[in-house]
């Protein structure tokens, strides 16, 4: 049973560029959330997708957008990259009810130069 | 606004010790609390999930407790091993996961 898979694992972008990160949820999971983790900090919630709709959103600017496909995979897009966007981006998957364990992928390391 | 705090930020112990990691949260209206492990440069591995109606959960050498009324959770690790060295994160779920900043544990041989 494959867990949560993310790609790419590492990438370097230049300020002002755009980036797309991808996530495939754990088998059977239909809810995908994205988190940003800066070095030495706990992860911060970006947004959550369920049934291809953004269900809730954290305190991130509109430069951060996402998408969920019918097969439940998801993308995180960040436009107009800033140096401060450098972080580990984590994808999490779960079933929609709140009593279930949430599983995380290995993350995508983004460096903005 | 929910805030999650973990104390201590770092901990170094000799192999074989039993230890306790602490997590506190300000709003008791949570669905559940989850403990995670994070190895350097890696993603999060779920260790234990405690539902809001439960008091504790156990998995092997790990035991997590939850006291919603006081806004506290503890993760107890028995007979620590060098392989337990990692950062341990607690997170409360209220629609989304809200994380503490983690406790970095080093277990010395």
Short mmCIF file of C-alpha atoms in Angstrom, two decimals:
data_model
loop_
_atom_site.label_atom_id
_atom_site.label_comp_id
_atom_site.label_asym_id
_atom_site.label_seq_id
_atom_site.Cartn_x
_atom_site.Cartn_y
_atom_site.Cartn_z
CA UNK A 1 0.00 0.00 0.00
CA UNK A 2 1.69 3.18 -1.21
CA UNK A 3 1.69 6.01 1.25
CA UNK A 4 1.55 9.70 0.38
CA UNK A 5 3.93 10.48 -2.47
CA UNK A 6 5.22 13.92 -3.40
CA UNK A 7 7.26 15.29 -6.29
CA UNK A 8 9.73 16.75 -6.83
CA UNK A 9 11.77 16.10 -3.70
CA UNK A 10 14.05 19.11 -4.15
CA UNK A 11 13.98 22.12 -6.41
CA UNK A 12 15.61 25.52 -6.75
CA UNK A 13 13.76 28.50 -8.21
CA UNK A 14 14.54 32.16 -8.78
CA UNK A 15 12.59 35.01 -7.19
CA UNK A 16 9.53 35.90 -9.23
CA UNK A 17 9.21 32.47 -10.82
CA UNK A 18 6.31 30.07 -10.39
CA UNK A 19 6.41 26.53 -9.00
CA UNK A 20 4.08 23.52 -9.04
CA UNK A 21 4.35 20.74 -6.45
CA UNK A 22 2.47 17.46 -6.77
CA UNK A 23 0.97 14.98 -4.34
CA UNK A 24 -0.69 11.58 -4.59
CA UNK A 25 -2.63 10.67 -1.46
CA UNK A 26 -2.56 7.37 0.36
CA UNK A 27 -4.75 4.75 -1.26
CA UNK A 28 -8.39 5.24 -0.27
CA UNK A 29 -7.90 8.80 0.98
CA UNK A 30 -9.88 11.58 -0.67
CA UNK A 31 -8.87 14.60 1.42
CA UNK A 32 -5.57 16.35 0.76
CA UNK A 33 -4.01 19.16 2.78
CA UNK A 34 -0.85 21.17 2.20
CA UNK A 35 1.49 22.54 4.86
CA UNK A 36 4.55 24.78 4.78
CA UNK A 37 7.38 24.09 7.20
CA UNK A 38 10.14 26.66 7.59
CA UNK A 39 13.44 25.54 9.08
CA UNK A 40 13.14 24.94 12.82
CA UNK A 41 9.39 25.55 12.88
CA UNK A 42 6.28 23.41 13.03
CA UNK A 43 4.27 23.00 9.82
CA UNK A 44 1.73 25.71 8.97
CA UNK A 45 -1.58 24.88 7.26
CA UNK A 46 -1.97 26.27 3.72
CA UNK A 47 -5.25 24.73 2.49
CA UNK A 48 -7.30 21.57 2.23
CA UNK A 49 -9.04 19.97 -0.76
CA UNK A 50 -11.97 17.59 -0.76
CA UNK A 51 -14.09 16.56 -3.76
CA UNK A 52 -11.99 18.86 -5.96
CA UNK A 53 -12.96 21.93 -3.92
CA UNK A 54 -10.91 24.01 -1.51
CA UNK A 55 -12.60 23.23 1.80
CA UNK A 56 -10.61 25.53 4.06
CA UNK A 57 -7.63 27.82 3.86
CA UNK A 58 -4.96 29.04 6.22
CA UNK A 59 -3.39 32.46 6.43
CA UNK A 60 -1.50 32.41 3.12
CA UNK A 61 -1.70 34.95 0.28
CA UNK A 62 -3.46 34.33 -3.01
CA UNK A 63 -0.08 33.58 -4.59
CA UNK A 64 -0.64 30.12 -3.13
CA UNK A 65 -3.24 28.16 -5.04
CA UNK A 66 -4.13 24.54 -5.47
CA UNK A 67 -6.07 21.97 -7.36
CA UNK A 68 -7.43 18.50 -6.76
CA UNK A 69 -8.10 16.05 -9.57
CA UNK A 70 -10.85 13.40 -9.80
CA UNK A 71 -8.31 10.73 -8.78
CA UNK A 72 -7.74 12.78 -5.55
CA UNK A 73 -4.18 13.78 -6.47
CA UNK A 74 -3.38 17.41 -5.83
CA UNK A 75 -1.11 20.26 -6.87
CA UNK A 76 0.19 23.26 -4.99
CA UNK A 77 1.09 26.28 -7.10
CA UNK A 78 3.04 29.27 -5.86
CA UNK A 79 3.36 32.35 -8.06
CA UNK A 80 5.77 35.28 -7.85
CA UNK A 81 8.13 33.41 -5.55
CA UNK A 82 9.76 35.27 -2.68
CA UNK A 83 12.90 34.32 -0.76
CA UNK A 84 10.65 33.69 2.25
CA UNK A 85 8.83 30.94 0.38
CA UNK A 86 11.89 28.72 0.84
CA UNK A 87 10.64 25.84 2.97
CA UNK A 88 9.64 22.19 3.09
CA UNK A 89 6.18 21.73 1.60
CA UNK A 90 4.29 18.80 3.03
CA UNK A 91 1.25 17.06 1.66
CA UNK A 92 -1.09 15.22 4.01
CA UNK A 93 -3.93 12.86 3.19
CA UNK A 94 -6.82 11.50 5.19
CA UNK A 95 -10.42 10.41 5.04
CA UNK A 96 -12.84 13.34 5.38
CA UNK A 97 -14.02 12.63 8.92
CA UNK A 98 -12.00 14.03 11.80
CA UNK A 99 -11.44 10.79 13.70
CA UNK A 100 -8.86 9.38 11.32
CA UNK A 101 -5.09 9.43 11.31
CA UNK A 102 -3.55 11.99 8.97
CA UNK A 103 -0.59 10.76 6.92
CA UNK A 104 2.18 12.91 5.51
CA UNK A 105 4.49 12.55 2.54
CA UNK A 106 8.25 13.10 2.55
CA UNK A 107 7.83 16.67 1.36
CA UNK A 108 9.23 18.88 -1.38
CA UNK A 109 12.17 21.09 -0.46
CA UNK A 110 11.87 24.45 -2.23
CA UNK A 111 14.78 26.87 -2.27
CA UNK A 112 14.20 30.34 -3.73
CA UNK A 113 17.34 32.25 -4.71
CA UNK B 1 -6.81 31.46 18.56
CA UNK B 2 -5.40 27.98 19.18
CA UNK B 3 -1.74 27.89 20.16
CA UNK B 4 0.33 24.76 20.73
CA UNK B 5 3.51 24.81 22.78
CA UNK B 6 6.08 22.07 23.27
CA UNK B 7 8.56 21.99 26.11
CA UNK B 8 11.48 21.43 26.13
CA UNK B 9 12.66 22.56 22.70
CA UNK B 10 15.59 20.14 22.90
CA UNK B 11 16.48 17.20 25.09
CA UNK B 12 19.57 15.02 25.34
CA UNK B 13 19.48 11.79 27.35
CA UNK B 14 21.62 8.66 27.71
CA UNK B 15 20.37 5.46 26.15
CA UNK B 16 17.95 3.48 28.31
CA UNK B 17 16.30 6.42 30.05
CA UNK B 18 12.55 6.84 30.22
CA UNK B 19 11.49 10.31 29.15
CA UNK B 20 8.46 12.57 28.82
CA UNK B 21 7.78 15.15 26.15
CA UNK B 22 5.20 17.82 26.89
CA UNK B 23 2.61 19.52 24.71
CA UNK B 24 0.12 22.18 25.78
CA UNK B 25 -2.70 23.85 23.87
CA UNK B 26 -4.82 26.87 24.66
CA UNK B 27 -8.27 25.83 23.34
CA UNK B 28 -9.76 22.55 24.57
CA UNK B 29 -12.26 22.39 21.66
CA UNK B 30 -10.28 19.87 19.62
CA UNK B 31 -11.29 16.80 17.65
CA UNK B 32 -8.13 14.87 18.42
CA UNK B 33 -4.39 15.19 19.05
CA UNK B 34 -1.70 13.49 17.05
CA UNK B 35 1.99 12.93 17.80
CA UNK B 36 4.46 12.80 14.91
CA UNK B 37 8.13 12.01 14.48
CA UNK B 38 10.31 13.88 11.99
CA UNK B 39 13.82 12.79 11.04
CA UNK B 40 16.16 15.50 9.68
CA UNK B 41 15.13 16.62 6.21
CA UNK B 42 12.24 14.16 6.09
CA UNK B 43 8.46 14.18 6.27
CA UNK B 44 6.28 13.42 9.27
CA UNK B 45 5.59 9.91 10.57
CA UNK B 46 2.43 9.47 12.62
CA UNK B 47 3.12 7.88 16.02
CA UNK B 48 -0.12 8.06 17.96
CA UNK B 49 -3.59 9.53 17.56
CA UNK B 50 -5.72 10.30 20.63
CA UNK B 51 -9.38 11.10 20.09
CA UNK B 52 -10.81 13.95 22.17
CA UNK B 53 -12.86 11.44 24.20
CA UNK B 54 -9.83 9.28 25.04
CA UNK B 55 -7.29 9.66 27.83
CA UNK B 56 -4.36 7.73 26.39
CA UNK B 57 -3.00 5.59 23.58
CA UNK B 58 -0.12 3.14 23.54
CA UNK B 59 2.08 1.76 20.79
CA UNK B 60 5.08 -0.33 21.77
CA UNK B 61 7.41 1.78 23.93
CA UNK B 62 5.32 4.89 23.35
CA UNK B 63 2.42 6.09 25.48
CA UNK B 64 0.55 9.33 24.87
CA UNK B 65 -1.92 10.89 27.28
CA UNK B 66 -4.46 13.65 26.81
CA UNK B 67 -6.06 15.93 29.39
CA UNK B 68 -8.36 18.24 27.47
CA UNK B 69 -9.53 20.16 30.52
CA UNK B 70 -6.01 21.31 31.34
CA UNK B 71 -4.92 21.56 27.69
CA UNK B 72 -2.05 19.11 28.04
CA UNK B 73 -0.68 16.01 26.38
CA UNK B 74 2.44 14.02 27.16
CA UNK B 75 4.40 11.52 25.11
CA UNK B 76 6.20 8.96 27.24
CA UNK B 77 9.07 7.02 25.67
CA UNK B 78 10.26 4.00 27.61
CA UNK B 79 13.81 2.66 27.49
CA UNK B 80 15.02 5.20 24.93
CA UNK B 81 17.34 4.08 22.12
CA UNK B 82 19.68 6.02 19.79
CA UNK B 83 17.21 5.29 16.96
CA UNK B 84 14.63 7.40 18.82
CA UNK B 85 16.70 10.51 18.05
CA UNK B 86 14.44 12.82 16.02
CA UNK B 87 12.13 15.81 16.35
CA UNK B 88 8.77 15.03 17.93
CA UNK B 89 5.80 17.20 17.01
CA UNK B 90 2.37 17.32 18.55
CA UNK B 91 -0.60 18.70 16.66
CA UNK B 92 -4.20 19.33 17.59
CA UNK B 93 -6.96 18.93 15.03
CA UNK B 94 -9.74 21.48 14.80
CA UNK B 95 -10.57 21.47 11.08
CA UNK B 96 -6.86 21.65 10.38
CA UNK B 97 -3.76 20.46 12.22
CA UNK B 98 -2.11 23.10 14.42
CA UNK B 99 1.43 22.14 15.34
CA UNK B 100 3.80 22.94 18.12
CA UNK B 101 7.39 23.77 17.24
CA UNK B 102 8.63 20.36 18.27
CA UNK B 103 11.06 18.82 20.72
CA UNK B 104 14.38 17.67 19.27
CA UNK B 105 15.50 14.54 21.08
CA UNK B 106 19.02 13.15 21.09
CA UNK B 107 19.60 9.74 22.70
CA UNK B 108 23.29 9.12 23.29
CA UNK B 109 24.71 5.57 23.19
#
